[in-house]
Tab-separated table of C-alpha atoms and ligand atoms in Angstrom:
chain	number	residue	atom	x	y	z
A	63	UNK	CA	207.577	183.398	63.118
A	64	UNK	CA	207.893	186.570	65.737
A	65	UNK	CA	205.358	189.270	65.556
A	66	UNK	CA	206.525	191.940	63.034
A	67	UNK	CA	207.123	195.625	64.217
A	68	UNK	CA	207.702	197.892	61.377
A	69	UNK	CA	210.768	200.130	62.375
A	70	UNK	CA	211.545	197.952	64.969
A	71	UNK	CA	208.502	200.146	67.161
A	72	UNK	CA	208.102	198.955	70.452
A	73	UNK	CA	210.802	196.292	70.367
A	74	UNK	CA	213.161	195.916	72.972
A	75	UNK	CA	216.747	195.189	71.634
A	76	UNK	CA	218.903	195.275	74.524
A	77	UNK	CA	219.348	196.087	78.124
A	78	UNK	CA	220.914	199.629	78.988
A	79	UNK	CA	221.479	201.386	82.324
A	80	UNK	CA	222.660	204.673	80.643
A	81	UNK	CA	219.648	206.566	79.697
A	82	UNK	CA	216.057	206.015	80.587
A	83	UNK	CA	213.615	207.813	77.998
A	84	UNK	CA	209.856	208.074	79.595
A	85	UNK	CA	208.047	208.630	76.511
A	86	UNK	CA	204.461	209.131	77.974
A	87	UNK	CA	205.581	211.219	80.987
A	88	UNK	CA	208.188	213.351	78.757
A	89	UNK	CA	211.160	212.701	81.225
A	90	UNK	CA	214.725	211.903	80.241
A	91	UNK	CA	217.449	210.737	82.902
A	92	UNK	CA	221.121	209.389	82.542
A	93	UNK	CA	222.209	206.791	85.295
A	94	UNK	CA	219.378	207.897	87.249
A	95	UNK	CA	220.023	211.604	87.350
A	96	UNK	CA	217.120	213.817	85.734
A	97	UNK	CA	218.538	215.728	82.833
A	98	UNK	CA	217.034	219.108	84.282
A	99	UNK	CA	219.166	218.248	87.413
A	100	UNK	CA	222.242	217.426	85.491
A	101	UNK	CA	221.900	220.691	83.337
A	102	UNK	CA	221.598	222.837	86.356
A	103	UNK	CA	224.301	221.392	88.532
A	104	UNK	CA	226.928	219.548	85.870
A	105	UNK	CA	229.179	220.216	83.029
A	106	UNK	CA	229.370	217.994	79.697
A	107	UNK	CA	232.502	216.412	81.028
A	108	UNK	CA	230.946	215.250	84.313
A	109	UNK	CA	227.799	213.913	82.226
A	110	UNK	CA	230.587	212.096	79.991
A	111	UNK	CA	232.302	210.844	83.066
A	112	UNK	CA	228.837	209.594	84.297
A	113	UNK	CA	228.134	207.940	80.745
A	114	UNK	CA	231.475	206.142	80.849
A	115	UNK	CA	231.702	204.985	84.369
A	116	UNK	CA	228.171	204.857	85.781
A	117	UNK	CA	228.651	207.289	88.649
A	118	UNK	CA	229.126	210.988	88.732
A	119	UNK	CA	232.781	211.735	89.331
A	120	UNK	CA	234.314	213.439	92.349
A	121	UNK	CA	236.830	216.413	92.085
A	122	UNK	CA	240.027	214.255	91.306
A	123	UNK	CA	237.985	211.836	89.103
A	124	UNK	CA	236.714	214.751	87.240
A	125	UNK	CA	240.284	216.386	86.798
A	126	UNK	CA	241.501	213.340	85.376
A	127	UNK	CA	238.785	213.169	82.779
A	128	UNK	CA	239.115	216.617	81.723
A	129	UNK	CA	243.023	216.213	81.601
A	130	UNK	CA	242.435	212.946	79.466
A	131	UNK	CA	240.207	214.776	77.000
A	132	UNK	CA	242.259	218.038	76.851
A	133	UNK	CA	245.440	215.792	76.251
A	134	UNK	CA	243.953	213.723	73.210
A	135	UNK	CA	242.490	216.573	71.171
A	136	UNK	CA	245.519	216.515	68.590
A	137	UNK	CA	244.737	215.029	65.406
A	138	UNK	CA	247.201	212.824	63.588
A	139	UNK	CA	248.672	214.868	60.632
A	140	UNK	CA	247.223	212.583	58.213
A	141	UNK	CA	243.802	213.337	59.097
A	142	UNK	CA	244.824	216.912	59.552
A	143	UNK	CA	246.149	216.890	55.858
A	144	UNK	CA	242.791	214.955	54.725
A	145	UNK	CA	240.575	217.674	56.106
A	146	UNK	CA	242.697	220.281	54.100
A	147	UNK	CA	242.234	218.329	51.185
A	148	UNK	CA	238.580	218.157	51.265
A	149	UNK	CA	236.280	220.070	48.876
A	150	UNK	CA	235.120	223.483	50.098
A	151	UNK	CA	231.574	222.493	49.587
A	152	UNK	CA	231.526	218.987	51.426
A	153	UNK	CA	228.850	218.098	53.567
A	154	UNK	CA	230.703	218.450	57.141
A	155	UNK	CA	229.054	215.031	58.258
A	156	UNK	CA	230.351	213.281	55.245
A	157	UNK	CA	233.688	214.831	56.218
A	158	UNK	CA	233.188	213.864	59.876
A	159	UNK	CA	232.316	210.392	59.087
A	160	UNK	CA	235.213	209.873	56.801
A	161	UNK	CA	237.807	211.522	59.241
A	162	UNK	CA	236.455	209.385	62.253
A	163	UNK	CA	236.987	206.191	60.118
A	164	UNK	CA	240.400	207.311	59.248
A	165	UNK	CA	241.260	207.863	62.875
A	166	UNK	CA	240.983	204.150	63.237
A	167	UNK	CA	243.557	203.542	60.650
A	168	UNK	CA	246.027	205.595	62.836
A	169	UNK	CA	245.119	203.975	66.124
A	170	UNK	CA	246.580	200.594	66.701
A	171	UNK	CA	244.509	200.132	69.395
A	172	UNK	CA	241.500	200.042	66.853
A	173	UNK	CA	241.721	196.013	67.199
A	174	UNK	CA	238.896	193.636	66.062
A	175	UNK	CA	238.497	190.835	68.255
A	176	UNK	CA	238.022	190.392	71.804
A	177	UNK	CA	237.978	193.913	73.743
A	178	UNK	CA	240.287	194.966	76.151
A	179	UNK	CA	237.632	197.114	78.779
A	180	UNK	CA	240.669	199.612	79.597
A	181	UNK	CA	242.029	200.235	76.369
A	182	UNK	CA	238.372	200.655	74.816
A	183	UNK	CA	237.644	203.496	77.531
A	184	UNK	CA	240.743	205.196	76.532
A	185	UNK	CA	239.802	205.067	72.631
A	186	UNK	CA	236.208	206.210	73.569
A	187	UNK	CA	237.665	209.331	75.326
A	188	UNK	CA	239.852	209.974	72.710
A	189	UNK	CA	236.788	209.907	70.235
A	190	UNK	CA	234.919	212.446	72.438
A	191	UNK	CA	238.215	214.709	72.496
A	192	UNK	CA	239.011	214.476	68.620
A	193	UNK	CA	235.446	214.709	67.187
A	194	UNK	CA	235.072	218.432	67.739
A	195	UNK	CA	238.437	219.079	66.604
A	196	UNK	CA	237.434	217.503	63.299
A	197	UNK	CA	234.342	219.555	62.734
A	198	UNK	CA	236.042	222.597	63.452
A	199	UNK	CA	239.254	222.271	61.724
A	200	UNK	CA	237.273	221.236	58.544
A	201	UNK	CA	235.026	224.454	59.060
A	202	UNK	CA	237.902	226.525	59.216
A	203	UNK	CA	239.998	224.863	56.076
A	204	UNK	CA	236.964	225.139	53.931
A	205	UNK	CA	237.294	229.064	54.633
A	206	UNK	CA	240.872	228.978	53.692
A	207	UNK	CA	242.032	230.057	57.255
A	208	UNK	CA	244.643	228.376	59.153
A	209	UNK	CA	244.213	225.682	61.764
A	210	UNK	CA	245.081	226.844	65.089
A	211	UNK	CA	246.871	224.639	67.457
A	212	UNK	CA	244.648	222.705	69.834
A	213	UNK	CA	244.806	224.159	73.483
A	214	UNK	CA	244.252	222.307	76.882
A	215	UNK	CA	242.831	225.085	79.055
A	216	UNK	CA	239.439	225.166	77.776
A	217	UNK	CA	236.273	223.174	78.373
A	218	UNK	CA	235.154	221.056	75.625
A	219	UNK	CA	232.251	223.543	74.816
A	220	UNK	CA	234.517	226.513	74.989
A	221	UNK	CA	237.428	224.728	73.131
A	222	UNK	CA	234.960	224.315	69.967
A	223	UNK	CA	233.857	227.774	70.093
A	224	UNK	CA	237.349	228.986	70.034
A	225	UNK	CA	238.429	226.618	67.150
A	226	UNK	CA	235.404	227.791	64.931
A	227	UNK	CA	235.802	231.432	65.413
A	228	UNK	CA	239.385	231.842	66.487
A	229	UNK	CA	238.199	233.949	69.276
A	230	UNK	CA	237.910	233.610	73.309
A	231	UNK	CA	234.189	232.808	73.530
A	232	UNK	CA	231.867	234.672	76.032
A	233	UNK	CA	230.479	232.650	79.325
A	234	UNK	CA	227.203	232.755	77.898
A	235	UNK	CA	227.790	231.047	74.718
A	236	UNK	CA	230.113	228.494	76.609
A	237	UNK	CA	227.172	227.800	79.023
A	238	UNK	CA	224.438	227.710	76.057
A	239	UNK	CA	226.953	225.064	74.059
A	240	UNK	CA	227.399	223.014	77.444
A	241	UNK	CA	223.883	222.706	78.205
A	242	UNK	CA	223.059	221.919	74.418
A	243	UNK	CA	225.945	218.870	74.789
A	244	UNK	CA	224.397	217.553	78.237
A	245	UNK	CA	220.667	217.149	76.545
A	246	UNK	CA	221.937	215.635	73.305
A	247	UNK	CA	224.767	213.285	75.054
A	248	UNK	CA	222.581	210.112	75.351
A	249	UNK	CA	218.905	209.025	74.530
A	250	UNK	CA	218.264	205.257	74.882
A	251	UNK	CA	217.828	203.209	71.628
A	252	UNK	CA	217.682	205.748	69.032
A	253	UNK	CA	218.702	204.978	65.290
A	254	UNK	CA	222.396	205.761	65.466
A	255	UNK	CA	222.920	204.352	68.799
A	256	UNK	CA	221.498	201.139	67.569
A	257	UNK	CA	223.812	201.387	64.521
A	258	UNK	CA	226.760	201.704	66.923
A	259	UNK	CA	225.524	198.892	69.123
A	260	UNK	CA	224.941	196.706	66.205
A	261	UNK	CA	228.569	197.428	64.670
A	262	UNK	CA	230.102	196.691	67.822
A	263	UNK	CA	227.994	193.221	68.484
A	264	UNK	CA	229.819	191.911	65.788
A	265	UNK	CA	233.107	192.748	67.778
A	266	UNK	CA	234.281	195.117	65.338
A	267	UNK	CA	236.410	198.340	66.671
A	268	UNK	CA	235.018	201.683	68.148
A	269	UNK	CA	235.772	203.629	65.171
A	270	UNK	CA	233.969	201.281	62.960
A	271	UNK	CA	230.924	201.679	65.322
A	272	UNK	CA	231.050	205.312	65.482
A	273	UNK	CA	231.249	205.814	61.643
A	274	UNK	CA	228.128	203.510	61.387
A	275	UNK	CA	226.644	205.979	63.869
A	276	UNK	CA	227.494	209.312	62.471
A	277	UNK	CA	226.325	208.052	59.000
A	278	UNK	CA	223.042	207.312	60.731
A	279	UNK	CA	222.696	210.438	62.766
A	280	UNK	CA	223.080	212.247	59.137
A	281	UNK	CA	219.568	211.182	57.989
A	282	UNK	CA	216.660	214.185	58.077
A	283	UNK	CA	214.399	211.870	60.023
A	284	UNK	CA	217.125	211.819	63.067
A	285	UNK	CA	219.779	214.199	63.585
A	286	UNK	CA	219.540	215.795	60.164
A	287	UNK	CA	216.533	217.489	61.200
A	288	UNK	CA	217.920	220.392	63.071
A	289	UNK	CA	219.419	221.601	59.718
A	290	UNK	CA	216.146	220.937	58.138
A	291	UNK	CA	214.231	223.382	60.645
A	292	UNK	CA	216.601	226.339	59.856
A	293	UNK	CA	216.200	225.530	55.965
A	294	UNK	CA	212.386	225.522	56.668
A	295	UNK	CA	212.056	228.583	58.791
A	296	UNK	CA	214.264	230.365	55.932
A	297	UNK	CA	211.954	228.966	53.072
A	298	UNK	CA	208.658	230.394	55.026
A	299	UNK	CA	210.503	233.805	55.554
A	300	UNK	CA	208.027	235.758	57.704
A	301	UNK	CA	205.772	235.012	60.452
A	302	UNK	CA	202.772	235.734	58.600
A	303	UNK	CA	203.648	232.854	56.128
A	304	UNK	CA	203.439	230.337	58.731
A	305	UNK	CA	200.004	229.037	58.500
A	306	UNK	CA	199.779	228.619	54.944
A	307	UNK	CA	203.088	226.663	55.116
A	308	UNK	CA	201.803	224.300	57.644
A	309	UNK	CA	198.574	223.838	56.026
A	310	UNK	CA	200.444	223.144	52.780
A	311	UNK	CA	202.497	220.535	54.370
A	312	UNK	CA	199.472	219.072	56.438
A	313	UNK	CA	197.557	218.730	53.107
A	314	UNK	CA	200.587	217.087	51.293
A	315	UNK	CA	201.707	214.926	53.784
A	316	UNK	CA	204.966	216.634	54.111
A	317	UNK	CA	206.926	216.084	57.280
A	318	UNK	CA	207.707	219.365	59.496
A	319	UNK	CA	211.144	218.973	60.752
A	320	UNK	CA	211.553	219.235	64.412
A	321	UNK	CA	208.252	217.870	65.080
A	322	UNK	CA	207.253	214.756	66.303
A	323	UNK	CA	208.804	211.675	68.052
A	324	UNK	CA	208.965	207.764	67.945
A	325	UNK	CA	208.804	207.531	71.575
A	326	UNK	CA	207.578	210.887	73.013
A	327	UNK	CA	204.094	211.489	72.881
A	328	UNK	CA	203.958	214.523	75.052
A	329	UNK	CA	206.666	217.475	74.860
A	330	UNK	CA	210.260	216.158	74.452
A	331	UNK	CA	212.008	217.163	77.995
A	332	UNK	CA	214.853	218.420	76.094
A	333	UNK	CA	212.704	221.006	74.144
A	334	UNK	CA	212.242	223.336	76.998
A	335	UNK	CA	215.601	223.757	77.791
A	336	UNK	CA	216.527	224.781	74.004
A	337	UNK	CA	213.411	226.878	73.802
A	338	UNK	CA	214.240	228.788	76.705
A	339	UNK	CA	217.887	229.378	75.358
A	340	UNK	CA	216.511	230.052	71.893
A	341	UNK	CA	214.044	232.868	73.535
A	342	UNK	CA	216.779	234.493	75.344
A	343	UNK	CA	219.227	234.442	72.634
A	344	UNK	CA	217.034	235.919	69.845
A	345	UNK	CA	215.979	238.568	72.393
A	346	UNK	CA	219.604	239.679	72.922
A	347	UNK	CA	220.139	239.764	69.186
A	348	UNK	CA	217.174	241.760	68.821
A	349	UNK	CA	215.528	239.208	66.089
A	350	UNK	CA	212.742	237.405	67.740
A	351	UNK	CA	211.488	236.457	64.178
A	352	UNK	CA	212.818	232.958	64.185
A	353	UNK	CA	211.444	232.097	67.571
A	354	UNK	CA	207.960	233.399	66.691
A	355	UNK	CA	207.683	231.355	63.690
A	356	UNK	CA	208.773	228.503	65.448
A	357	UNK	CA	206.486	228.876	68.345
A	358	UNK	CA	203.518	229.637	65.753
A	359	UNK	CA	204.370	226.302	63.918
A	360	UNK	CA	204.813	224.326	67.297
A	361	UNK	CA	201.318	225.645	68.208
A	362	UNK	CA	199.649	224.673	65.018
A	363	UNK	CA	200.993	221.174	65.161
A	364	UNK	CA	200.157	220.635	68.619
A	365	UNK	CA	196.602	221.673	67.977
A	366	UNK	CA	196.087	219.885	64.536
A	367	UNK	CA	197.858	216.817	65.111
A	368	UNK	CA	198.695	216.639	68.630
A	369	UNK	CA	202.477	216.481	67.822
A	370	UNK	CA	205.143	217.986	69.753
A	371	UNK	CA	208.646	219.960	68.935
A	372	UNK	CA	211.426	217.636	69.401
A	373	UNK	CA	214.864	218.156	70.457
A	374	UNK	CA	215.890	219.657	66.917
A	375	UNK	CA	213.379	222.021	66.940
A	376	UNK	CA	214.851	224.563	69.059
A	377	UNK	CA	218.170	223.658	68.988
A	378	UNK	CA	218.304	225.087	65.366
A	379	UNK	CA	217.504	228.437	66.564
A	380	UNK	CA	219.925	228.333	69.703
A	381	UNK	CA	222.929	227.264	67.035
A	382	UNK	CA	221.624	229.994	64.415
A	383	UNK	CA	221.617	232.361	67.122
A	384	UNK	CA	225.162	231.504	68.140
A	385	UNK	CA	226.439	232.316	64.538
A	386	UNK	CA	226.906	228.603	63.848
A	387	UNK	CA	226.750	227.845	60.324
A	388	UNK	CA	223.671	225.583	59.316
A	389	UNK	CA	225.550	222.607	58.277
A	390	UNK	CA	227.411	222.381	61.668
A	391	UNK	CA	224.265	221.866	63.523
A	392	UNK	CA	224.109	217.760	63.036
A	393	UNK	CA	227.933	217.605	63.654
A	394	UNK	CA	227.270	219.575	66.715
A	395	UNK	CA	224.819	216.819	67.634
A	396	UNK	CA	227.211	214.109	66.770
A	397	UNK	CA	230.017	215.902	69.106
A	398	UNK	CA	227.553	215.564	71.891
A	399	UNK	CA	226.323	212.034	71.099
A	400	UNK	CA	229.730	210.755	70.624
A	401	UNK	CA	229.843	210.723	74.497
A	402	UNK	CA	226.559	208.424	74.706
A	403	UNK	CA	227.403	206.302	71.480
A	404	UNK	CA	231.009	205.479	73.060
A	405	UNK	CA	229.142	204.832	76.576
A	406	UNK	CA	226.911	202.528	74.784
A	407	UNK	CA	229.220	200.182	72.615
A	408	UNK	CA	231.327	200.017	75.873
A	409	UNK	CA	228.053	198.815	77.814
A	410	UNK	CA	227.555	196.424	74.515
A	411	UNK	CA	230.921	195.070	75.187
A	412	UNK	CA	230.230	194.097	78.712
A	413	UNK	CA	227.570	191.491	77.634
A	414	UNK	CA	227.654	191.146	74.117
A	415	UNK	CA	225.582	189.134	72.032
A	416	UNK	CA	225.481	189.709	67.897
A	417	UNK	CA	222.213	191.345	66.678
A	418	UNK	CA	220.790	189.412	64.166
A	419	UNK	CA	217.001	189.971	63.699
A	420	UNK	CA	214.637	188.429	61.050
A	421	UNK	CA	213.013	189.723	57.952
A	422	UNK	CA	209.471	189.200	56.975
A	423	UNK	CA	209.893	187.639	53.557
A	424	UNK	CA	207.874	189.229	50.975
A	425	UNK	CA	209.082	187.515	47.742
A	426	UNK	CA	207.712	184.679	45.312
A	427	UNK	CA	206.475	181.542	47.427
A	428	UNK	CA	208.564	179.221	45.561
A	429	UNK	CA	211.446	178.976	43.540
A	430	UNK	CA	211.643	179.257	39.541
A	431	UNK	CA	214.427	177.697	37.370
A	432	UNK	CA	216.646	180.466	36.254
A	433	UNK	CA	215.665	181.325	32.431
A	434	UNK	CA	218.566	181.536	29.986
A	435	UNK	CA	219.672	185.387	29.445
A	436	UNK	CA	218.141	185.552	26.075
A	437	UNK	CA	214.540	184.658	27.197
A	438	UNK	CA	214.570	187.109	29.904
B	107	COA	N1	205.170	216.661	60.428
B	107	COA	C1	204.081	216.170	60.010
B	107	COA	N2	203.484	215.159	60.480
B	107	COA	C2	204.063	214.266	61.294
B	107	COA	C3	205.344	214.693	61.599
B	107	COA	C4	205.970	215.691	61.231
B	107	COA	N3	207.064	216.125	61.667
B	107	COA	N4	205.852	213.526	62.465
B	107	COA	C5	204.735	212.730	62.340
B	107	COA	N5	203.716	213.027	61.559
B	107	COA	C6	202.487	212.407	61.364
B	107	COA	C7	202.606	211.679	60.081
B	107	COA	O1	202.423	212.247	58.918
B	107	COA	C8	201.666	210.255	60.631
B	107	COA	O2	200.188	211.019	60.278
B	107	COA	P1	199.208	210.034	59.897
B	107	COA	O3	199.218	208.992	60.764
B	107	COA	O4	198.162	211.037	59.623
B	107	COA	O5	199.778	209.406	58.554
B	107	COA	C9	201.903	210.322	62.143
B	107	COA	O6	202.530	211.771	62.564
B	107	COA	C10	202.867	209.088	62.374
B	107	COA	O7	204.162	209.385	61.881
B	107	COA	P2	205.417	208.467	61.460
B	107	COA	O8	206.184	209.066	60.657
B	107	COA	O9	204.756	207.073	61.277
B	107	COA	O10	205.969	208.248	62.974
B	107	COA	P3	207.470	207.561	63.170
B	107	COA	O11	207.262	207.268	64.896
B	107	COA	O12	207.746	206.665	62.322
B	107	COA	O13	208.424	208.948	63.093
B	107	COA	C11	209.968	211.071	63.469
B	107	COA	C12	208.943	209.702	64.116
B	107	COA	C13	210.612	211.707	64.367
B	107	COA	C14	210.640	210.169	62.230
B	107	COA	C15	208.458	211.979	62.496
B	107	COA	O14	207.931	212.336	63.934
B	107	COA	C16	209.313	212.891	61.897
B	107	COA	O15	209.644	212.405	60.581
B	107	COA	N6	209.411	213.970	62.382
B	107	COA	C17	210.459	215.040	61.361
B	107	COA	C18	212.094	214.904	61.369
B	107	COA	C19	212.579	215.257	63.125
B	107	COA	O16	212.535	215.979	63.552
B	107	COA	N7	213.364	214.262	63.499
B	107	COA	C20	214.143	214.427	64.628
B	107	COA	C21	213.475	213.120	65.724
B	107	COA	S1	214.314	213.601	67.393
């Protein structure tokens, strides 16, 4: 029997060249490029090309990828009808999960069996292109708004902001969302990526793998934490109540959303980017209350538990300041991560082996005869 590692902590499940997560140093890089450098010099589209193709694109390659994404935005009418038919109070992550699954039904390339690399690359880009449209269309449909046709003249970040607001987004908002997309694009063997790779490991199709990933990201211990942060800040209400709230959580062993990480034992390298953007945005809005409360929580948790803020902690304030509704925070994470999830399953397919770990059995040591139902 192999050693048992609860939650698979410390277990290496596969090989990947995509993202390097250095937990003790607090570093993250994609294919050998530090995220700090990528955020400075690249767009989300360039990073998607990097993850899907293993190299940064030149001008022509980037233009090709942008054109593929922009021309793949249109959803099948059946999926549009489905989005319009959903209850107004549905959870957007549930709608996204179901719509992505539904996309597979209307794509005959979504085959099971021995995969065709070129076809899988096309499907991967189509998923990256359609995911934000699904999220934005459902958001409009639930408010009773019409669904504007998709456009081909906007970047991924700009197009999403345009769809949810119906207005041309300002440059600063586009840049902010683009940076958020880049730093959420991939992150080693996190829970949702693992789900996606496990599904693909059976040679199931990409839509099934992405459906698994979205369902996994939804949980509050993973991507759902960013929504939890704003709910927590609203519940606390004001800066003077932060200390008592945190104390209560620590005494009663309640988790503070956006704090702690399985791999990072120092500050999550994605957090400072979001922190900087959160400070700038809240200053511009003239409402620094949320960031001040966040900073106080982060300080107490660092001092008392040695735990740091993670990617979700400040992304919540960033999205909130961009006027994005709280229940779209995790779907935005999914939009960005679709780029990494699809890259990870394409990589899985290049050297596939079925995932099939063991369980440490804790049931009865011996078998007993089944008693008749009347005697149980
Ligand atoms: N708030 C309060 N205490 C926390 C905490 C948090 N957010 N995260 C970890 N801890 C504490 C645990 O209570 C535990 O303390 P103990 O040893 O005194 O009992 C210790 O730190 C280890 O926590 P554990 O839950 O076993 O770590 P993990 O590696 O399984 O969990 C997370 C990692 C991310 C799931 C966890 O930190 C968490 O739940 N964070 C909040 C949710 C979140 O922000 N998720 C997004 C991650 S990017």
